[in-house]
Tab-separated table of N, CA and C and ligand atoms in Angstrom:
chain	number	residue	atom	x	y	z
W	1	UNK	N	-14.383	-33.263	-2.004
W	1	UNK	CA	-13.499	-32.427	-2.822
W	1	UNK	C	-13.441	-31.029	-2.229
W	2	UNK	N	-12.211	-30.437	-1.996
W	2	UNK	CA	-12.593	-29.201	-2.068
W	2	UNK	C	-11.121	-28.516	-2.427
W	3	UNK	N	-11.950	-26.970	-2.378
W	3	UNK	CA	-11.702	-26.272	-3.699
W	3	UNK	C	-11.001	-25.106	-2.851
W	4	UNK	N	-9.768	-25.055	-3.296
W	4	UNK	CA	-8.413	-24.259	-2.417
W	4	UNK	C	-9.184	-22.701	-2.732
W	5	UNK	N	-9.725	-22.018	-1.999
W	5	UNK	CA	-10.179	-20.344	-2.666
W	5	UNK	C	-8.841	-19.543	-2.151
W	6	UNK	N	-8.634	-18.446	-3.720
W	6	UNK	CA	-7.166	-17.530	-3.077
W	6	UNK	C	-7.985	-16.491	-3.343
W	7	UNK	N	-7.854	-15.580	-1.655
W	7	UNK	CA	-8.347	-14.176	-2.369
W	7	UNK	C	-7.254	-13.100	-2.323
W	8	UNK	N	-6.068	-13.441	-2.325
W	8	UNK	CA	-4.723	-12.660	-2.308
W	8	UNK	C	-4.617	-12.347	-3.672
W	9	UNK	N	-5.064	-12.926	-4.653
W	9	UNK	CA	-4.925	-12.764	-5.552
W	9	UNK	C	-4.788	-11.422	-6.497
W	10	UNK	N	-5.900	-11.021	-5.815
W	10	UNK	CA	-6.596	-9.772	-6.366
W	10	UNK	C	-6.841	-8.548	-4.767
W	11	UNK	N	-6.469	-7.447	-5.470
W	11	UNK	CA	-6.846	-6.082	-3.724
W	11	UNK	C	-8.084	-6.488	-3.700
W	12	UNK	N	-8.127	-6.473	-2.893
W	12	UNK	CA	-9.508	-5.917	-2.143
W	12	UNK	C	-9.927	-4.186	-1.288
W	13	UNK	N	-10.965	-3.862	-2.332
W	13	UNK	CA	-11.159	-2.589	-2.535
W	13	UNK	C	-12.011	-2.517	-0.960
W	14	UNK	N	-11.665	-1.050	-0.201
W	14	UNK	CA	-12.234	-1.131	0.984
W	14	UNK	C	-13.176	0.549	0.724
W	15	UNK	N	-13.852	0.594	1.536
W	15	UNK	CA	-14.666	2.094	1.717
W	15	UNK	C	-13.813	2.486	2.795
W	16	UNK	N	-13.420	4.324	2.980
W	16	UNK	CA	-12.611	4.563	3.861
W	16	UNK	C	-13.300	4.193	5.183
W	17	UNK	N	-14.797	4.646	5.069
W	17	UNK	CA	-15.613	4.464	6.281
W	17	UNK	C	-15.676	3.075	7.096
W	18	UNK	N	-15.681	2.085	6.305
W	18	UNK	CA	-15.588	1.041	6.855
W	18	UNK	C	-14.400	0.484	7.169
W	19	UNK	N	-13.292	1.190	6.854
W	19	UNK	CA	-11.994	0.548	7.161
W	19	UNK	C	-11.115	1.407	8.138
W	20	UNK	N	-11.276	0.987	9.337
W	20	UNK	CA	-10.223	1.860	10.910
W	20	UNK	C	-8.640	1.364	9.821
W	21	UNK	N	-7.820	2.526	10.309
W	21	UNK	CA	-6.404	2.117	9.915
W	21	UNK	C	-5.684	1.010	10.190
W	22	UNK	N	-6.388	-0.212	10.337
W	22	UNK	CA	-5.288	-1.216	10.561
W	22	UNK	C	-5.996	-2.367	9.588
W	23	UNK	N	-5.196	-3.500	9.707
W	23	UNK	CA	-5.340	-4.577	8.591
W	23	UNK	C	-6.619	-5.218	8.961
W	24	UNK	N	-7.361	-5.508	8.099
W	24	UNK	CA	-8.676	-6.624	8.177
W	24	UNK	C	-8.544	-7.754	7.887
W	25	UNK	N	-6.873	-7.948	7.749
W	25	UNK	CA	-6.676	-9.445	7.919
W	25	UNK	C	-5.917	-9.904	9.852
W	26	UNK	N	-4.783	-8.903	9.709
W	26	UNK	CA	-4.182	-8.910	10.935
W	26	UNK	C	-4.338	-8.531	12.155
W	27	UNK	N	-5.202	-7.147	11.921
W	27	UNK	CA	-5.215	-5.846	12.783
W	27	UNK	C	-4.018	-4.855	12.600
W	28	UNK	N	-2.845	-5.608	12.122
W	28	UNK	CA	-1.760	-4.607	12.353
W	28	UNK	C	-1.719	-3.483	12.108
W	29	UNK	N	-0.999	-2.200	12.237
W	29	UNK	CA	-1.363	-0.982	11.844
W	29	UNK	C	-0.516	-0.965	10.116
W	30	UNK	N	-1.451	-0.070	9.288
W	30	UNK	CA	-1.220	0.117	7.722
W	30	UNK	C	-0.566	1.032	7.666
W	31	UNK	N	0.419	1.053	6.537
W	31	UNK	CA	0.911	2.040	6.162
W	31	UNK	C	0.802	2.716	4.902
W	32	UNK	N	0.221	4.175	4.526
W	32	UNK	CA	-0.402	4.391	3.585
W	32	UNK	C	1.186	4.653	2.708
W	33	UNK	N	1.211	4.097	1.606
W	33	UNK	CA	2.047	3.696	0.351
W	33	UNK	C	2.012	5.221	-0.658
W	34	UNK	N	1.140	5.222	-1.176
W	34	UNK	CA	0.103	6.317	-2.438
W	34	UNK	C	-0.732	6.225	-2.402
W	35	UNK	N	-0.828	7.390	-3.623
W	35	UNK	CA	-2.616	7.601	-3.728
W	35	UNK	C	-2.451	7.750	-5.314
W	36	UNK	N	-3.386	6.787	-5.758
W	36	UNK	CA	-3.285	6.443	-7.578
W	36	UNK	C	-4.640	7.349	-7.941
W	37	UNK	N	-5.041	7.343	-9.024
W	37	UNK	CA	-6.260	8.022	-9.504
W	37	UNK	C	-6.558	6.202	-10.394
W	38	UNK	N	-7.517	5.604	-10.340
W	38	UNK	CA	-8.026	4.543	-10.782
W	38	UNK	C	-9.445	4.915	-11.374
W	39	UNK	N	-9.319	4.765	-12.441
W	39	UNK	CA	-11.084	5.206	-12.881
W	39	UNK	C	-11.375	6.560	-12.643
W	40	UNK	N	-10.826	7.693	-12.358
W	40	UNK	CA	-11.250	8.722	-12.103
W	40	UNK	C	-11.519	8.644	-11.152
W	41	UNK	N	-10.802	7.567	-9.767
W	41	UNK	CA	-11.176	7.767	-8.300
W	41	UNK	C	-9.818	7.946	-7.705
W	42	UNK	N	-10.194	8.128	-6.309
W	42	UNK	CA	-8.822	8.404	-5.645
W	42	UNK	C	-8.654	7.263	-5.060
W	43	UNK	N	-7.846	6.189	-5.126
W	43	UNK	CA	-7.616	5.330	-4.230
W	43	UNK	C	-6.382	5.374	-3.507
W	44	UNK	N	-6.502	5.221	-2.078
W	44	UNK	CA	-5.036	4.938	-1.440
W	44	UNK	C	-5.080	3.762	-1.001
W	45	UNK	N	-3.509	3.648	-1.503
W	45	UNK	CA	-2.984	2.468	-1.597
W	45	UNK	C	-2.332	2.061	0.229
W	46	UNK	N	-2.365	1.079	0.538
W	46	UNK	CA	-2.092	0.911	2.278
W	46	UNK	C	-1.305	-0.634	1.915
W	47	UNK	N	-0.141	-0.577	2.898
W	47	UNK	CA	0.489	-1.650	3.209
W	47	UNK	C	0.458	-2.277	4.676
W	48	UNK	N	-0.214	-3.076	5.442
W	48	UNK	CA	0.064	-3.597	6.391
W	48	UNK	C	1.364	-4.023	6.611
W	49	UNK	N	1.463	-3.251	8.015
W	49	UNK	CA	2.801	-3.561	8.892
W	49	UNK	C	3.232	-4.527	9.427
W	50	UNK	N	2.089	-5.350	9.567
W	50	UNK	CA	1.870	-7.018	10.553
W	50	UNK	C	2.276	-8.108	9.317
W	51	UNK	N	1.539	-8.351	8.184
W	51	UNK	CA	1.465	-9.015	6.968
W	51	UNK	C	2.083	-8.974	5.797
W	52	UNK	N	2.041	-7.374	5.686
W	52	UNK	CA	2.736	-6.996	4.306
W	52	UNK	C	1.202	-6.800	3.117
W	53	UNK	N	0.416	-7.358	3.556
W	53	UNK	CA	-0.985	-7.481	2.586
W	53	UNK	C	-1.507	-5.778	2.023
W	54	UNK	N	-1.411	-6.060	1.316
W	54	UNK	CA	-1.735	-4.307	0.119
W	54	UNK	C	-3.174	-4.811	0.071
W	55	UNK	N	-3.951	-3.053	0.394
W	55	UNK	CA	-4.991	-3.139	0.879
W	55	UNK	C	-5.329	-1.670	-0.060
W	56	UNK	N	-6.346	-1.426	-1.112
W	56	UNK	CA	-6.765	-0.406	-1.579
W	56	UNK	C	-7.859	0.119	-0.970
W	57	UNK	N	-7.883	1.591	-0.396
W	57	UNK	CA	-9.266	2.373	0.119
W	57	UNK	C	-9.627	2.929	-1.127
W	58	UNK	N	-10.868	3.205	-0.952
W	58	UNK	CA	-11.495	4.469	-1.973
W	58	UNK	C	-12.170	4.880	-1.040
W	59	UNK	N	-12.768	6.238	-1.005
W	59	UNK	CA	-13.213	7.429	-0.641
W	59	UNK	C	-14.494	7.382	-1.122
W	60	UNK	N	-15.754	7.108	-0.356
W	60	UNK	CA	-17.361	7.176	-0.433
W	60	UNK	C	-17.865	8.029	-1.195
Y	1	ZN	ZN1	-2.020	-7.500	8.216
């Protein structure tokens, strides 16, 4: 049996530090979208150029 996993489902929250400007699915280069306040944080919001995959940073 197995069991289809979707993780598109949901962003996946990145640390700026650990994330170079391009996709961690594609490599392609991101394009930063906005910047929301979530929880009293700053997150920017990034769109890959290669995929299209929306990718949220937060700031350490
Ligand atoms: Zn991509």
């Amino acid at each position: 049996m197995q069991l289809a996993e979707r993780q598109d489902d949901y962003p996946i929250y990145y640390i700026m530090s650990d994330q170079p400007d391009c996709c961690g699915k594609c490599g392609s280069r991101v394009d930063l979208l906005e910047i929301k306040m979530i929880d009293g944080e700053r997150v920017f919001v990034t769109e890959c150029l290669g995929c299209h995959r929306e990718t949220l940073i937060v700031e350490e």
